[in-house]
mmCIF file of C-alpha atoms in Angstrom:
data_model
loop_
_atom_site.group_PDB
_atom_site.id
_atom_site.type_symbol
_atom_site.label_atom_id
_atom_site.label_comp_id
_atom_site.label_asym_id
_atom_site.label_seq_id
_atom_site.Cartn_x
_atom_site.Cartn_y
_atom_site.Cartn_z
ATOM 1 C CA MET V 1 293.748 -117.735 49.606
ATOM 2 C CA ARG V 2 292.434 -120.562 47.466
ATOM 3 C CA GLU V 3 293.770 -123.557 49.354
ATOM 4 C CA ILE V 4 293.549 -127.192 48.373
ATOM 5 C CA VAL V 5 294.758 -129.339 51.251
ATOM 6 C CA THR V 6 296.509 -131.980 49.185
ATOM 7 C CA ALA V 7 297.607 -135.455 50.246
ATOM 8 C CA ALA V 8 300.345 -137.085 48.195
ATOM 9 C CA LEU V 9 299.696 -140.771 48.901
ATOM 10 C CA GLN V 10 302.854 -142.690 48.064
ATOM 11 C CA MET V 11 302.506 -146.440 47.814
ATOM 12 C CA GLY V 12 305.121 -149.010 48.654
ATOM 13 C CA PRO V 13 305.782 -151.980 46.395
ATOM 14 C CA ILE V 14 302.993 -154.080 44.915
ATOM 15 C CA GLN V 15 304.089 -157.619 44.222
ATOM 16 C CA LYS V 16 302.987 -159.442 41.085
ATOM 17 C CA ALA V 17 300.880 -161.876 43.127
ATOM 18 C CA GLU V 18 298.912 -159.217 45.018
ATOM 19 C CA THR V 19 295.229 -158.819 44.163
ATOM 20 C CA ARG V 20 293.381 -155.618 43.294
ATOM 21 C CA LYS V 21 291.346 -156.113 46.481
ATOM 22 C CA ASP V 22 294.492 -156.149 48.631
ATOM 23 C CA VAL V 23 295.831 -153.033 46.940
ATOM 24 C CA VAL V 24 292.562 -151.129 47.232
ATOM 25 C CA GLU V 25 292.464 -151.878 50.962
ATOM 26 C CA ARG V 26 295.889 -150.226 51.275
ATOM 27 C CA MET V 27 294.675 -147.248 49.274
ATOM 28 C CA ILE V 28 291.609 -146.858 51.487
ATOM 29 C CA ALA V 29 293.854 -146.919 54.574
ATOM 30 C CA LEU V 30 295.870 -144.065 53.055
ATOM 31 C CA LEU V 31 292.661 -142.222 52.223
ATOM 32 C CA ASP V 32 291.579 -142.559 55.861
ATOM 33 C CA ARG V 33 294.813 -140.842 56.877
ATOM 34 C CA ALA V 34 294.211 -138.107 54.315
ATOM 35 C CA LYS V 35 290.760 -137.482 55.758
ATOM 36 C CA ASP V 36 292.199 -137.222 59.264
ATOM 37 C CA ALA V 37 294.675 -134.642 57.943
ATOM 38 C CA GLY V 38 291.893 -132.521 56.468
ATOM 39 C CA ALA V 39 292.745 -133.184 52.819
ATOM 40 C CA THR V 40 290.244 -132.534 50.017
ATOM 41 C CA LEU V 41 292.479 -133.929 47.248
ATOM 42 C CA ALA V 42 294.373 -137.240 47.264
ATOM 43 C CA VAL V 43 297.005 -138.040 44.637
ATOM 44 C CA PHE V 44 297.880 -141.706 44.073
ATOM 45 C CA PRO V 45 300.708 -143.059 41.852
ATOM 46 C CA GLU V 46 300.886 -144.244 38.271
ATOM 47 C CA LEU V 47 299.549 -147.809 37.806
ATOM 48 C CA ALA V 48 298.393 -147.680 41.414
ATOM 49 C CA LEU V 49 296.360 -150.898 41.277
ATOM 50 C CA THR V 50 299.073 -153.322 40.153
ATOM 51 C CA THR V 51 302.768 -154.012 40.085
ATOM 52 C CA PHE V 52 304.705 -152.236 37.338
ATOM 53 C CA PHE V 53 303.893 -154.990 34.855
ATOM 54 C CA PRO V 54 305.784 -153.508 31.838
ATOM 55 C CA ARG V 55 308.955 -155.013 33.324
ATOM 56 C CA TRP V 56 307.618 -158.449 32.322
ATOM 57 C CA TYR V 57 307.769 -159.675 28.722
ATOM 58 C CA MET V 58 304.433 -161.232 27.732
ATOM 59 C CA GLU V 59 303.205 -162.615 24.415
ATOM 60 C CA ASP V 60 299.782 -163.876 25.508
ATOM 61 C CA GLN V 61 297.345 -160.986 24.999
ATOM 62 C CA ALA V 62 294.966 -162.404 27.594
ATOM 63 C CA GLU V 63 297.774 -162.245 30.153
ATOM 64 C CA VAL V 64 298.532 -158.668 29.127
ATOM 65 C CA ASP V 65 294.883 -157.680 29.369
ATOM 66 C CA SER V 66 294.645 -159.066 32.896
ATOM 67 C CA TRP V 67 296.601 -156.011 34.085
ATOM 68 C CA PHE V 68 294.141 -153.565 32.490
ATOM 69 C CA GLU V 69 290.867 -152.073 33.712
ATOM 70 C CA THR V 70 287.927 -152.085 31.304
ATOM 71 C CA GLU V 71 285.862 -149.683 33.404
ATOM 72 C CA MET V 72 286.490 -147.113 36.093
ATOM 73 C CA PRO V 73 285.307 -147.371 38.744
ATOM 74 C CA SER V 74 285.459 -151.128 38.526
ATOM 75 C CA ALA V 75 283.981 -153.606 40.972
ATOM 76 C CA GLU V 76 287.359 -153.770 42.745
ATOM 77 C CA THR V 77 287.838 -149.996 42.940
ATOM 78 C CA ARG V 78 284.269 -149.054 43.832
ATOM 79 C CA PRO V 79 285.004 -149.168 47.590
ATOM 80 C CA LEU V 80 287.795 -146.603 47.085
ATOM 81 C CA PHE V 81 285.495 -144.287 45.142
ATOM 82 C CA ASP V 82 282.748 -144.712 47.731
ATOM 83 C CA ARG V 83 285.092 -143.881 50.614
ATOM 84 C CA ALA V 84 286.468 -140.823 48.822
ATOM 85 C CA ARG V 85 282.972 -139.552 48.055
ATOM 86 C CA ALA V 86 281.880 -140.093 51.662
ATOM 87 C CA TYR V 87 284.886 -138.067 52.810
ATOM 88 C CA GLY V 88 284.466 -135.335 50.184
ATOM 89 C CA ILE V 89 287.966 -135.974 48.842
ATOM 90 C CA GLY V 90 288.844 -135.678 45.172
ATOM 91 C CA MET V 91 291.387 -138.067 43.671
ATOM 92 C CA TYR V 92 294.040 -138.520 41.014
ATOM 93 C CA LEU V 93 294.239 -142.237 40.230
ATOM 94 C CA GLY V 94 296.604 -143.919 37.771
ATOM 95 C CA TYR V 95 295.805 -147.269 36.145
ATOM 96 C CA ALA V 96 296.109 -149.284 32.927
ATOM 97 C CA GLU V 97 293.064 -148.674 30.715
ATOM 98 C CA LYS V 98 291.633 -150.951 28.026
ATOM 99 C CA THR V 99 288.972 -149.148 26.003
ATOM 100 C CA PRO V 100 285.770 -150.790 24.737
ATOM 101 C CA ASP V 101 287.253 -150.860 21.218
ATOM 102 C CA GLY V 102 290.445 -152.580 22.377
ATOM 103 C CA HIS V 103 292.983 -149.753 22.784
ATOM 104 C CA HIS V 104 295.453 -149.793 25.684
ATOM 105 C CA PHE V 105 296.618 -146.703 27.538
ATOM 106 C CA ASN V 106 298.538 -145.719 30.664
ATOM 107 C CA THR V 107 295.824 -143.535 32.157
ATOM 108 C CA SER V 108 294.929 -141.306 35.071
ATOM 109 C CA VAL V 109 291.589 -139.844 36.076
ATOM 110 C CA LEU V 110 290.642 -136.801 38.115
ATOM 111 C CA VAL V 111 287.730 -137.459 40.463
ATOM 112 C CA SER V 112 285.753 -134.647 42.069
ATOM 113 C CA PRO V 113 285.011 -134.570 45.814
ATOM 114 C CA GLN V 114 281.472 -135.597 44.830
ATOM 115 C CA GLY V 115 282.821 -138.819 43.334
ATOM 116 C CA ASP V 116 282.455 -137.952 39.643
ATOM 117 C CA ILE V 117 285.217 -138.497 37.083
ATOM 118 C CA VAL V 118 285.738 -134.993 35.716
ATOM 119 C CA GLY V 119 288.922 -135.555 33.717
ATOM 120 C CA LYS V 120 290.963 -138.244 31.999
ATOM 121 C CA TYR V 121 294.580 -138.170 30.825
ATOM 122 C CA ARG V 122 296.499 -140.777 28.818
ATOM 123 C CA LYS V 123 300.304 -140.864 29.030
ATOM 124 C CA VAL V 124 301.880 -139.222 26.001
ATOM 125 C CA HIS V 125 305.632 -139.797 26.454
ATOM 126 C CA LEU V 126 306.055 -143.569 26.624
ATOM 127 C CA PRO V 127 309.594 -144.644 27.573
ATOM 128 C CA GLY V 128 311.259 -147.970 26.987
ATOM 129 C CA HIS V 129 310.942 -150.368 24.062
ATOM 130 C CA SER V 130 308.550 -152.808 22.425
ATOM 131 C CA GLU V 131 310.535 -156.060 22.000
ATOM 132 C CA PHE V 132 312.660 -158.107 24.402
ATOM 133 C CA ASP V 133 316.055 -156.410 24.696
ATOM 134 C CA THR V 134 318.949 -158.659 25.690
ATOM 135 C CA ASP V 135 321.215 -155.651 26.241
ATOM 136 C CA ARG V 136 319.105 -154.283 29.095
ATOM 137 C CA ALA V 137 319.554 -155.288 32.729
ATOM 138 C CA PHE V 138 315.752 -155.552 32.911
ATOM 139 C CA GLN V 139 312.895 -154.857 30.552
ATOM 140 C CA HIS V 140 310.815 -151.678 30.279
ATOM 141 C CA LEU V 141 308.109 -152.547 27.768
ATOM 142 C CA GLU V 142 305.709 -149.628 27.932
ATOM 143 C CA LYS V 143 305.911 -149.212 24.160
ATOM 144 C CA ARG V 144 304.774 -152.839 23.829
ATOM 145 C CA TYR V 145 301.738 -152.657 26.068
ATOM 146 C CA PHE V 146 300.539 -149.051 25.710
ATOM 147 C CA GLU V 147 299.687 -146.688 22.884
ATOM 148 C CA PRO V 148 300.729 -143.020 23.132
ATOM 149 C CA GLY V 149 298.012 -140.962 24.733
ATOM 150 C CA ASP V 150 295.468 -139.413 22.389
ATOM 151 C CA LEU V 151 293.920 -136.755 24.641
ATOM 152 C CA GLY V 152 296.728 -134.195 24.753
ATOM 153 C CA PHE V 153 297.315 -132.215 27.949
ATOM 154 C CA PRO V 154 293.934 -130.788 28.964
ATOM 155 C CA VAL V 155 293.170 -129.018 32.230
ATOM 156 C CA TRP V 156 289.982 -128.957 34.290
ATOM 157 C CA ARG V 157 288.310 -126.647 36.777
ATOM 158 C CA SER V 158 287.896 -128.435 40.091
ATOM 159 C CA GLN V 159 288.007 -127.374 43.752
ATOM 160 C CA ASP V 160 288.147 -123.694 42.701
ATOM 161 C CA GLY V 161 291.370 -124.277 40.773
ATOM 162 C CA ILE V 162 292.698 -125.190 37.348
ATOM 163 C CA LEU V 163 294.128 -128.701 37.566
ATOM 164 C CA GLY V 164 296.110 -130.808 35.097
ATOM 165 C CA MET V 165 297.564 -134.304 34.963
ATOM 166 C CA CYS V 166 300.546 -136.139 33.537
ATOM 167 C CA ILE V 167 302.265 -139.456 34.184
ATOM 168 C CA CYS V 168 305.857 -140.447 35.023
ATOM 169 C CA ASN V 169 308.109 -139.883 31.983
ATOM 170 C CA ASP V 170 305.956 -136.915 30.944
ATOM 171 C CA ARG V 171 307.568 -134.963 33.772
ATOM 172 C CA ARG V 172 310.927 -134.961 31.965
ATOM 173 C CA TRP V 173 309.539 -133.087 28.938
ATOM 174 C CA PRO V 174 309.101 -129.298 29.254
ATOM 175 C CA GLU V 175 306.326 -129.367 26.657
ATOM 176 C CA THR V 176 304.152 -131.252 29.148
ATOM 177 C CA TYR V 177 304.063 -128.396 31.621
ATOM 178 C CA ARG V 178 304.060 -125.601 29.046
ATOM 179 C CA VAL V 179 300.975 -126.849 27.212
ATOM 180 C CA MET V 180 299.124 -126.918 30.535
ATOM 181 C CA GLY V 181 300.729 -123.627 31.545
ATOM 182 C CA LEU V 182 299.267 -122.027 28.436
ATOM 183 C CA GLN V 183 295.858 -123.010 29.806
ATOM 184 C CA GLY V 184 296.549 -121.359 33.161
ATOM 185 C CA VAL V 185 297.242 -124.545 35.129
ATOM 186 C CA GLU V 186 297.649 -124.043 38.881
ATOM 187 C CA MET V 187 298.328 -127.619 39.965
ATOM 188 C CA VAL V 188 299.810 -130.522 38.005
ATOM 189 C CA MET V 189 299.297 -133.977 39.473
ATOM 190 C CA LEU V 190 301.580 -136.780 38.345
ATOM 191 C CA GLY V 191 302.082 -140.352 39.434
ATOM 192 C CA PHE V 192 305.243 -142.283 38.648
ATOM 193 C CA ASN V 193 306.913 -145.708 38.888
ATOM 194 C CA THR V 194 310.608 -145.082 38.274
ATOM 195 C CA PRO V 195 313.209 -147.860 38.400
ATOM 196 C CA ALA V 196 316.007 -147.152 40.873
ATOM 197 C CA VAL V 197 318.663 -148.021 38.274
ATOM 198 C CA ASN V 198 318.879 -147.120 34.586
ATOM 199 C CA SER V 199 318.466 -150.420 32.703
ATOM 200 C CA GLN V 200 320.891 -149.250 30.012
ATOM 201 C CA MET V 201 323.503 -147.623 32.256
ATOM 202 C CA SER V 202 323.992 -149.296 35.631
ATOM 203 C CA ALA V 203 326.142 -146.435 36.951
ATOM 204 C CA GLU V 204 323.037 -144.277 37.029
ATOM 205 C CA GLY V 205 321.575 -145.374 40.339
ATOM 206 C CA PRO V 206 319.068 -144.035 42.862
ATOM 207 C CA GLU V 207 320.948 -140.827 43.675
ATOM 208 C CA ASP V 208 321.106 -139.760 40.041
ATOM 209 C CA ARG V 209 317.570 -140.922 39.363
ATOM 210 C CA LEU V 210 316.241 -138.837 42.253
ATOM 211 C CA PHE V 211 318.319 -135.840 41.134
ATOM 212 C CA HIS V 212 316.831 -135.917 37.630
ATOM 213 C CA HIS V 213 313.359 -136.462 39.068
ATOM 214 C CA ARG V 214 313.568 -133.435 41.361
ATOM 215 C CA LEU V 215 315.184 -131.317 38.634
ATOM 216 C CA SER V 216 312.387 -132.050 36.165
ATOM 217 C CA VAL V 217 309.545 -131.448 38.595
ATOM 218 C CA GLN V 218 311.003 -128.305 40.127
ATOM 219 C CA ALA V 219 311.789 -126.794 36.728
ATOM 220 C CA GLY V 220 308.293 -127.531 35.443
ATOM 221 C CA ALA V 221 306.717 -125.949 38.497
ATOM 222 C CA TYR V 222 308.884 -122.813 38.412
ATOM 223 C CA GLN V 223 308.769 -122.198 34.656
ATOM 224 C CA ASN V 224 304.972 -122.371 34.641
ATOM 225 C CA ALA V 225 304.264 -120.937 38.099
ATOM 226 C CA THR V 226 302.268 -123.967 39.174
ATOM 227 C CA TRP V 227 302.095 -126.445 42.015
ATOM 228 C CA VAL V 228 303.258 -129.953 41.118
ATOM 229 C CA ILE V 229 302.250 -133.001 43.149
ATOM 230 C CA ALA V 230 304.492 -135.943 42.200
ATOM 231 C CA VAL V 231 303.651 -139.283 43.790
ATOM 232 C CA ALA V 232 305.644 -142.517 43.609
ATOM 233 C CA LYS V 233 304.987 -146.179 43.758
ATOM 234 C CA ALA V 234 308.248 -147.191 45.408
ATOM 235 C CA GLY V 235 310.214 -150.037 46.930
ATOM 236 C CA VAL V 236 311.214 -153.479 45.692
ATOM 237 C CA GLU V 237 308.653 -155.225 43.502
ATOM 238 C CA ASP V 238 309.576 -158.875 42.938
ATOM 239 C CA GLY V 239 313.264 -158.016 43.120
ATOM 240 C CA HIS V 240 313.006 -154.793 41.062
ATOM 241 C CA PRO V 241 313.587 -151.575 43.064
ATOM 242 C CA LEU V 242 311.694 -148.349 42.378
ATOM 243 C CA ILE V 243 312.673 -144.938 43.730
ATOM 244 C CA GLY V 244 310.467 -143.046 46.151
ATOM 245 C CA GLY V 245 310.922 -139.290 46.182
ATOM 246 C CA SER V 246 307.288 -138.222 46.258
ATOM 247 C CA LEU V 247 307.236 -134.421 46.173
ATOM 248 C CA ILE V 248 305.009 -131.431 46.658
ATOM 249 C CA VAL V 249 306.603 -128.492 44.830
ATOM 250 C CA ASP V 250 305.373 -124.913 45.024
ATOM 251 C CA PRO V 251 305.029 -122.416 42.133
ATOM 252 C CA ASN V 252 308.528 -121.085 42.836
ATOM 253 C CA GLY V 253 310.002 -124.538 42.274
ATOM 254 C CA LYS V 254 310.685 -125.149 45.951
ATOM 255 C CA ILE V 255 310.094 -128.559 47.527
ATOM 256 C CA VAL V 256 307.706 -128.078 50.447
ATOM 257 C CA ALA V 257 307.268 -131.790 51.269
ATOM 258 C CA GLU V 258 309.173 -134.938 50.312
ATOM 259 C CA SER V 259 308.792 -138.584 51.248
ATOM 260 C CA THR V 260 311.389 -140.242 53.456
ATOM 261 C CA THR V 261 310.549 -143.913 52.865
ATOM 262 C CA GLU V 262 309.820 -146.334 50.040
ATOM 263 C CA ASP V 263 306.641 -147.578 51.740
ATOM 264 C CA ASP V 264 303.029 -146.436 51.956
ATOM 265 C CA GLU V 265 303.453 -142.840 53.128
ATOM 266 C CA MET V 266 301.437 -139.641 53.196
ATOM 267 C CA LEU V 267 302.586 -136.084 52.554
ATOM 268 C CA VAL V 268 300.104 -133.273 53.210
ATOM 269 C CA HIS V 269 300.338 -129.606 52.337
ATOM 270 C CA ALA V 270 297.834 -126.763 52.114
ATOM 271 C CA CYS V 271 298.499 -125.594 48.561
ATOM 272 C CA ASP V 272 297.480 -121.967 48.090
ATOM 273 C CA LEU V 273 296.676 -121.639 44.393
ATOM 274 C CA ASP V 274 296.962 -117.859 44.629
ATOM 275 C CA LEU V 275 300.715 -118.320 45.057
ATOM 276 C CA CYS V 276 300.744 -119.034 41.316
ATOM 277 C CA ASN V 277 299.633 -115.501 40.508
ATOM 278 C CA PHE V 278 302.918 -113.643 41.008
ATOM 279 C CA GLY V 279 304.901 -115.821 38.622
ATOM 280 C CA LYS V 280 302.108 -115.854 36.049
ATOM 281 C CA GLU V 281 301.868 -112.046 36.161
ATOM 282 C CA THR V 282 305.599 -111.236 36.088
ATOM 283 C CA ILE V 283 308.493 -113.293 34.714
ATOM 284 C CA PHE V 284 306.191 -115.978 33.254
ATOM 285 C CA ASP V 285 303.496 -113.657 31.945
ATOM 286 C CA PHE V 286 303.292 -115.568 28.688
ATOM 287 C CA ALA V 287 301.182 -112.990 26.855
ATOM 288 C CA ARG V 288 303.828 -110.307 27.386
ATOM 289 C CA HIS V 289 307.037 -112.285 27.020
ATOM 290 C CA ARG V 290 306.654 -115.341 24.792
ATOM 291 C CA ARG V 291 307.979 -115.052 21.215
ATOM 292 C CA ILE V 292 306.170 -117.777 19.319
ATOM 293 C CA GLU V 293 307.529 -116.616 15.961
ATOM 294 C CA HIS V 294 310.819 -118.249 16.995
ATOM 295 C CA TYR V 295 309.454 -121.525 18.355
ATOM 296 C CA GLY V 296 308.389 -123.212 15.127
ATOM 297 C CA LEU V 297 310.868 -126.093 15.335
ATOM 298 C CA ILE V 298 309.190 -127.365 18.476
ATOM 299 C CA THR V 299 306.186 -128.570 16.496
ATOM 300 C CA GLN V 300 307.766 -128.885 13.034
ATOM 301 C CA ARG V 301 310.535 -131.277 13.977
ATOM 302 C CA THR V 302 310.552 -134.407 16.154
ATOM 303 C CA GLY V 303 314.215 -135.473 16.153
ATOM 304 C CA ALA V 304 317.259 -133.221 16.248
ATOM 305 C CA GLU V 305 318.830 -132.312 12.918
ATOM 306 C CA LEU V 306 322.395 -130.999 12.939
ATOM 307 C CA PRO V 307 323.337 -127.832 11.042
ATOM 308 C CA PRO V 308 325.308 -128.184 7.787
ATOM 309 C CA VAL V 309 329.032 -128.814 8.144
#
């Protein structure tokens, strides 16, 4: 077996007024629990250091930039990195990134157990809108504050496995998993902050949102014979509820652990990467079964075009 004892470290709500220092202290407390459970990999949520700020409409760029990190680790996050390195625990950490040349991304990094950043991913599938929308029950302004990721869907060798990353809305797109699957991915880590109600259709509440979340993650895991570790920031942030539903899903698409709260919570599972082998060598043996001569539309066309009448 090639086991990675993985801790999915769900975080409860982060209010707009909370400081990075306060949040990092919570994250270190979760990391302490992961160490006690024998974990060597800890997966935190999307935008783990702040509230989900894209719900707020802002015009002042300085205010916008206050939610972004210009370096990682930063002074505020250094204690988290130091604790993880002391424990020999690798991390997936989601945050808002401002680059030295002024670009803004929704980003995650993969940190080795030795404390080195070995991989970076920038969210590709940005949901929401870019201008204030009076028809929405609340705003979701990721397209205003972030640029689409420019790094693609790479994978990295770490902890004797092939690991990949994505963020939130990426999980709903089969291309996300398949591009990593074509690189032999054995574990996909993803953080998310998902509103408990659809801002454009109030009838779609938490039950439906959790159904679509599980469906997307389980399908991606099964169809690419990979583990998926999906970790929420959950609970009510300044009156805005987010779903929980953190999951550890095995390469057969089965949920092996799921959160039961919307607070800080830990799930732990010993993920045997060799369980990926059967699916990759049989029904999802891509080299034997894929027919790329018929898949051209996937990269030739963005929007759907109807056939002639």
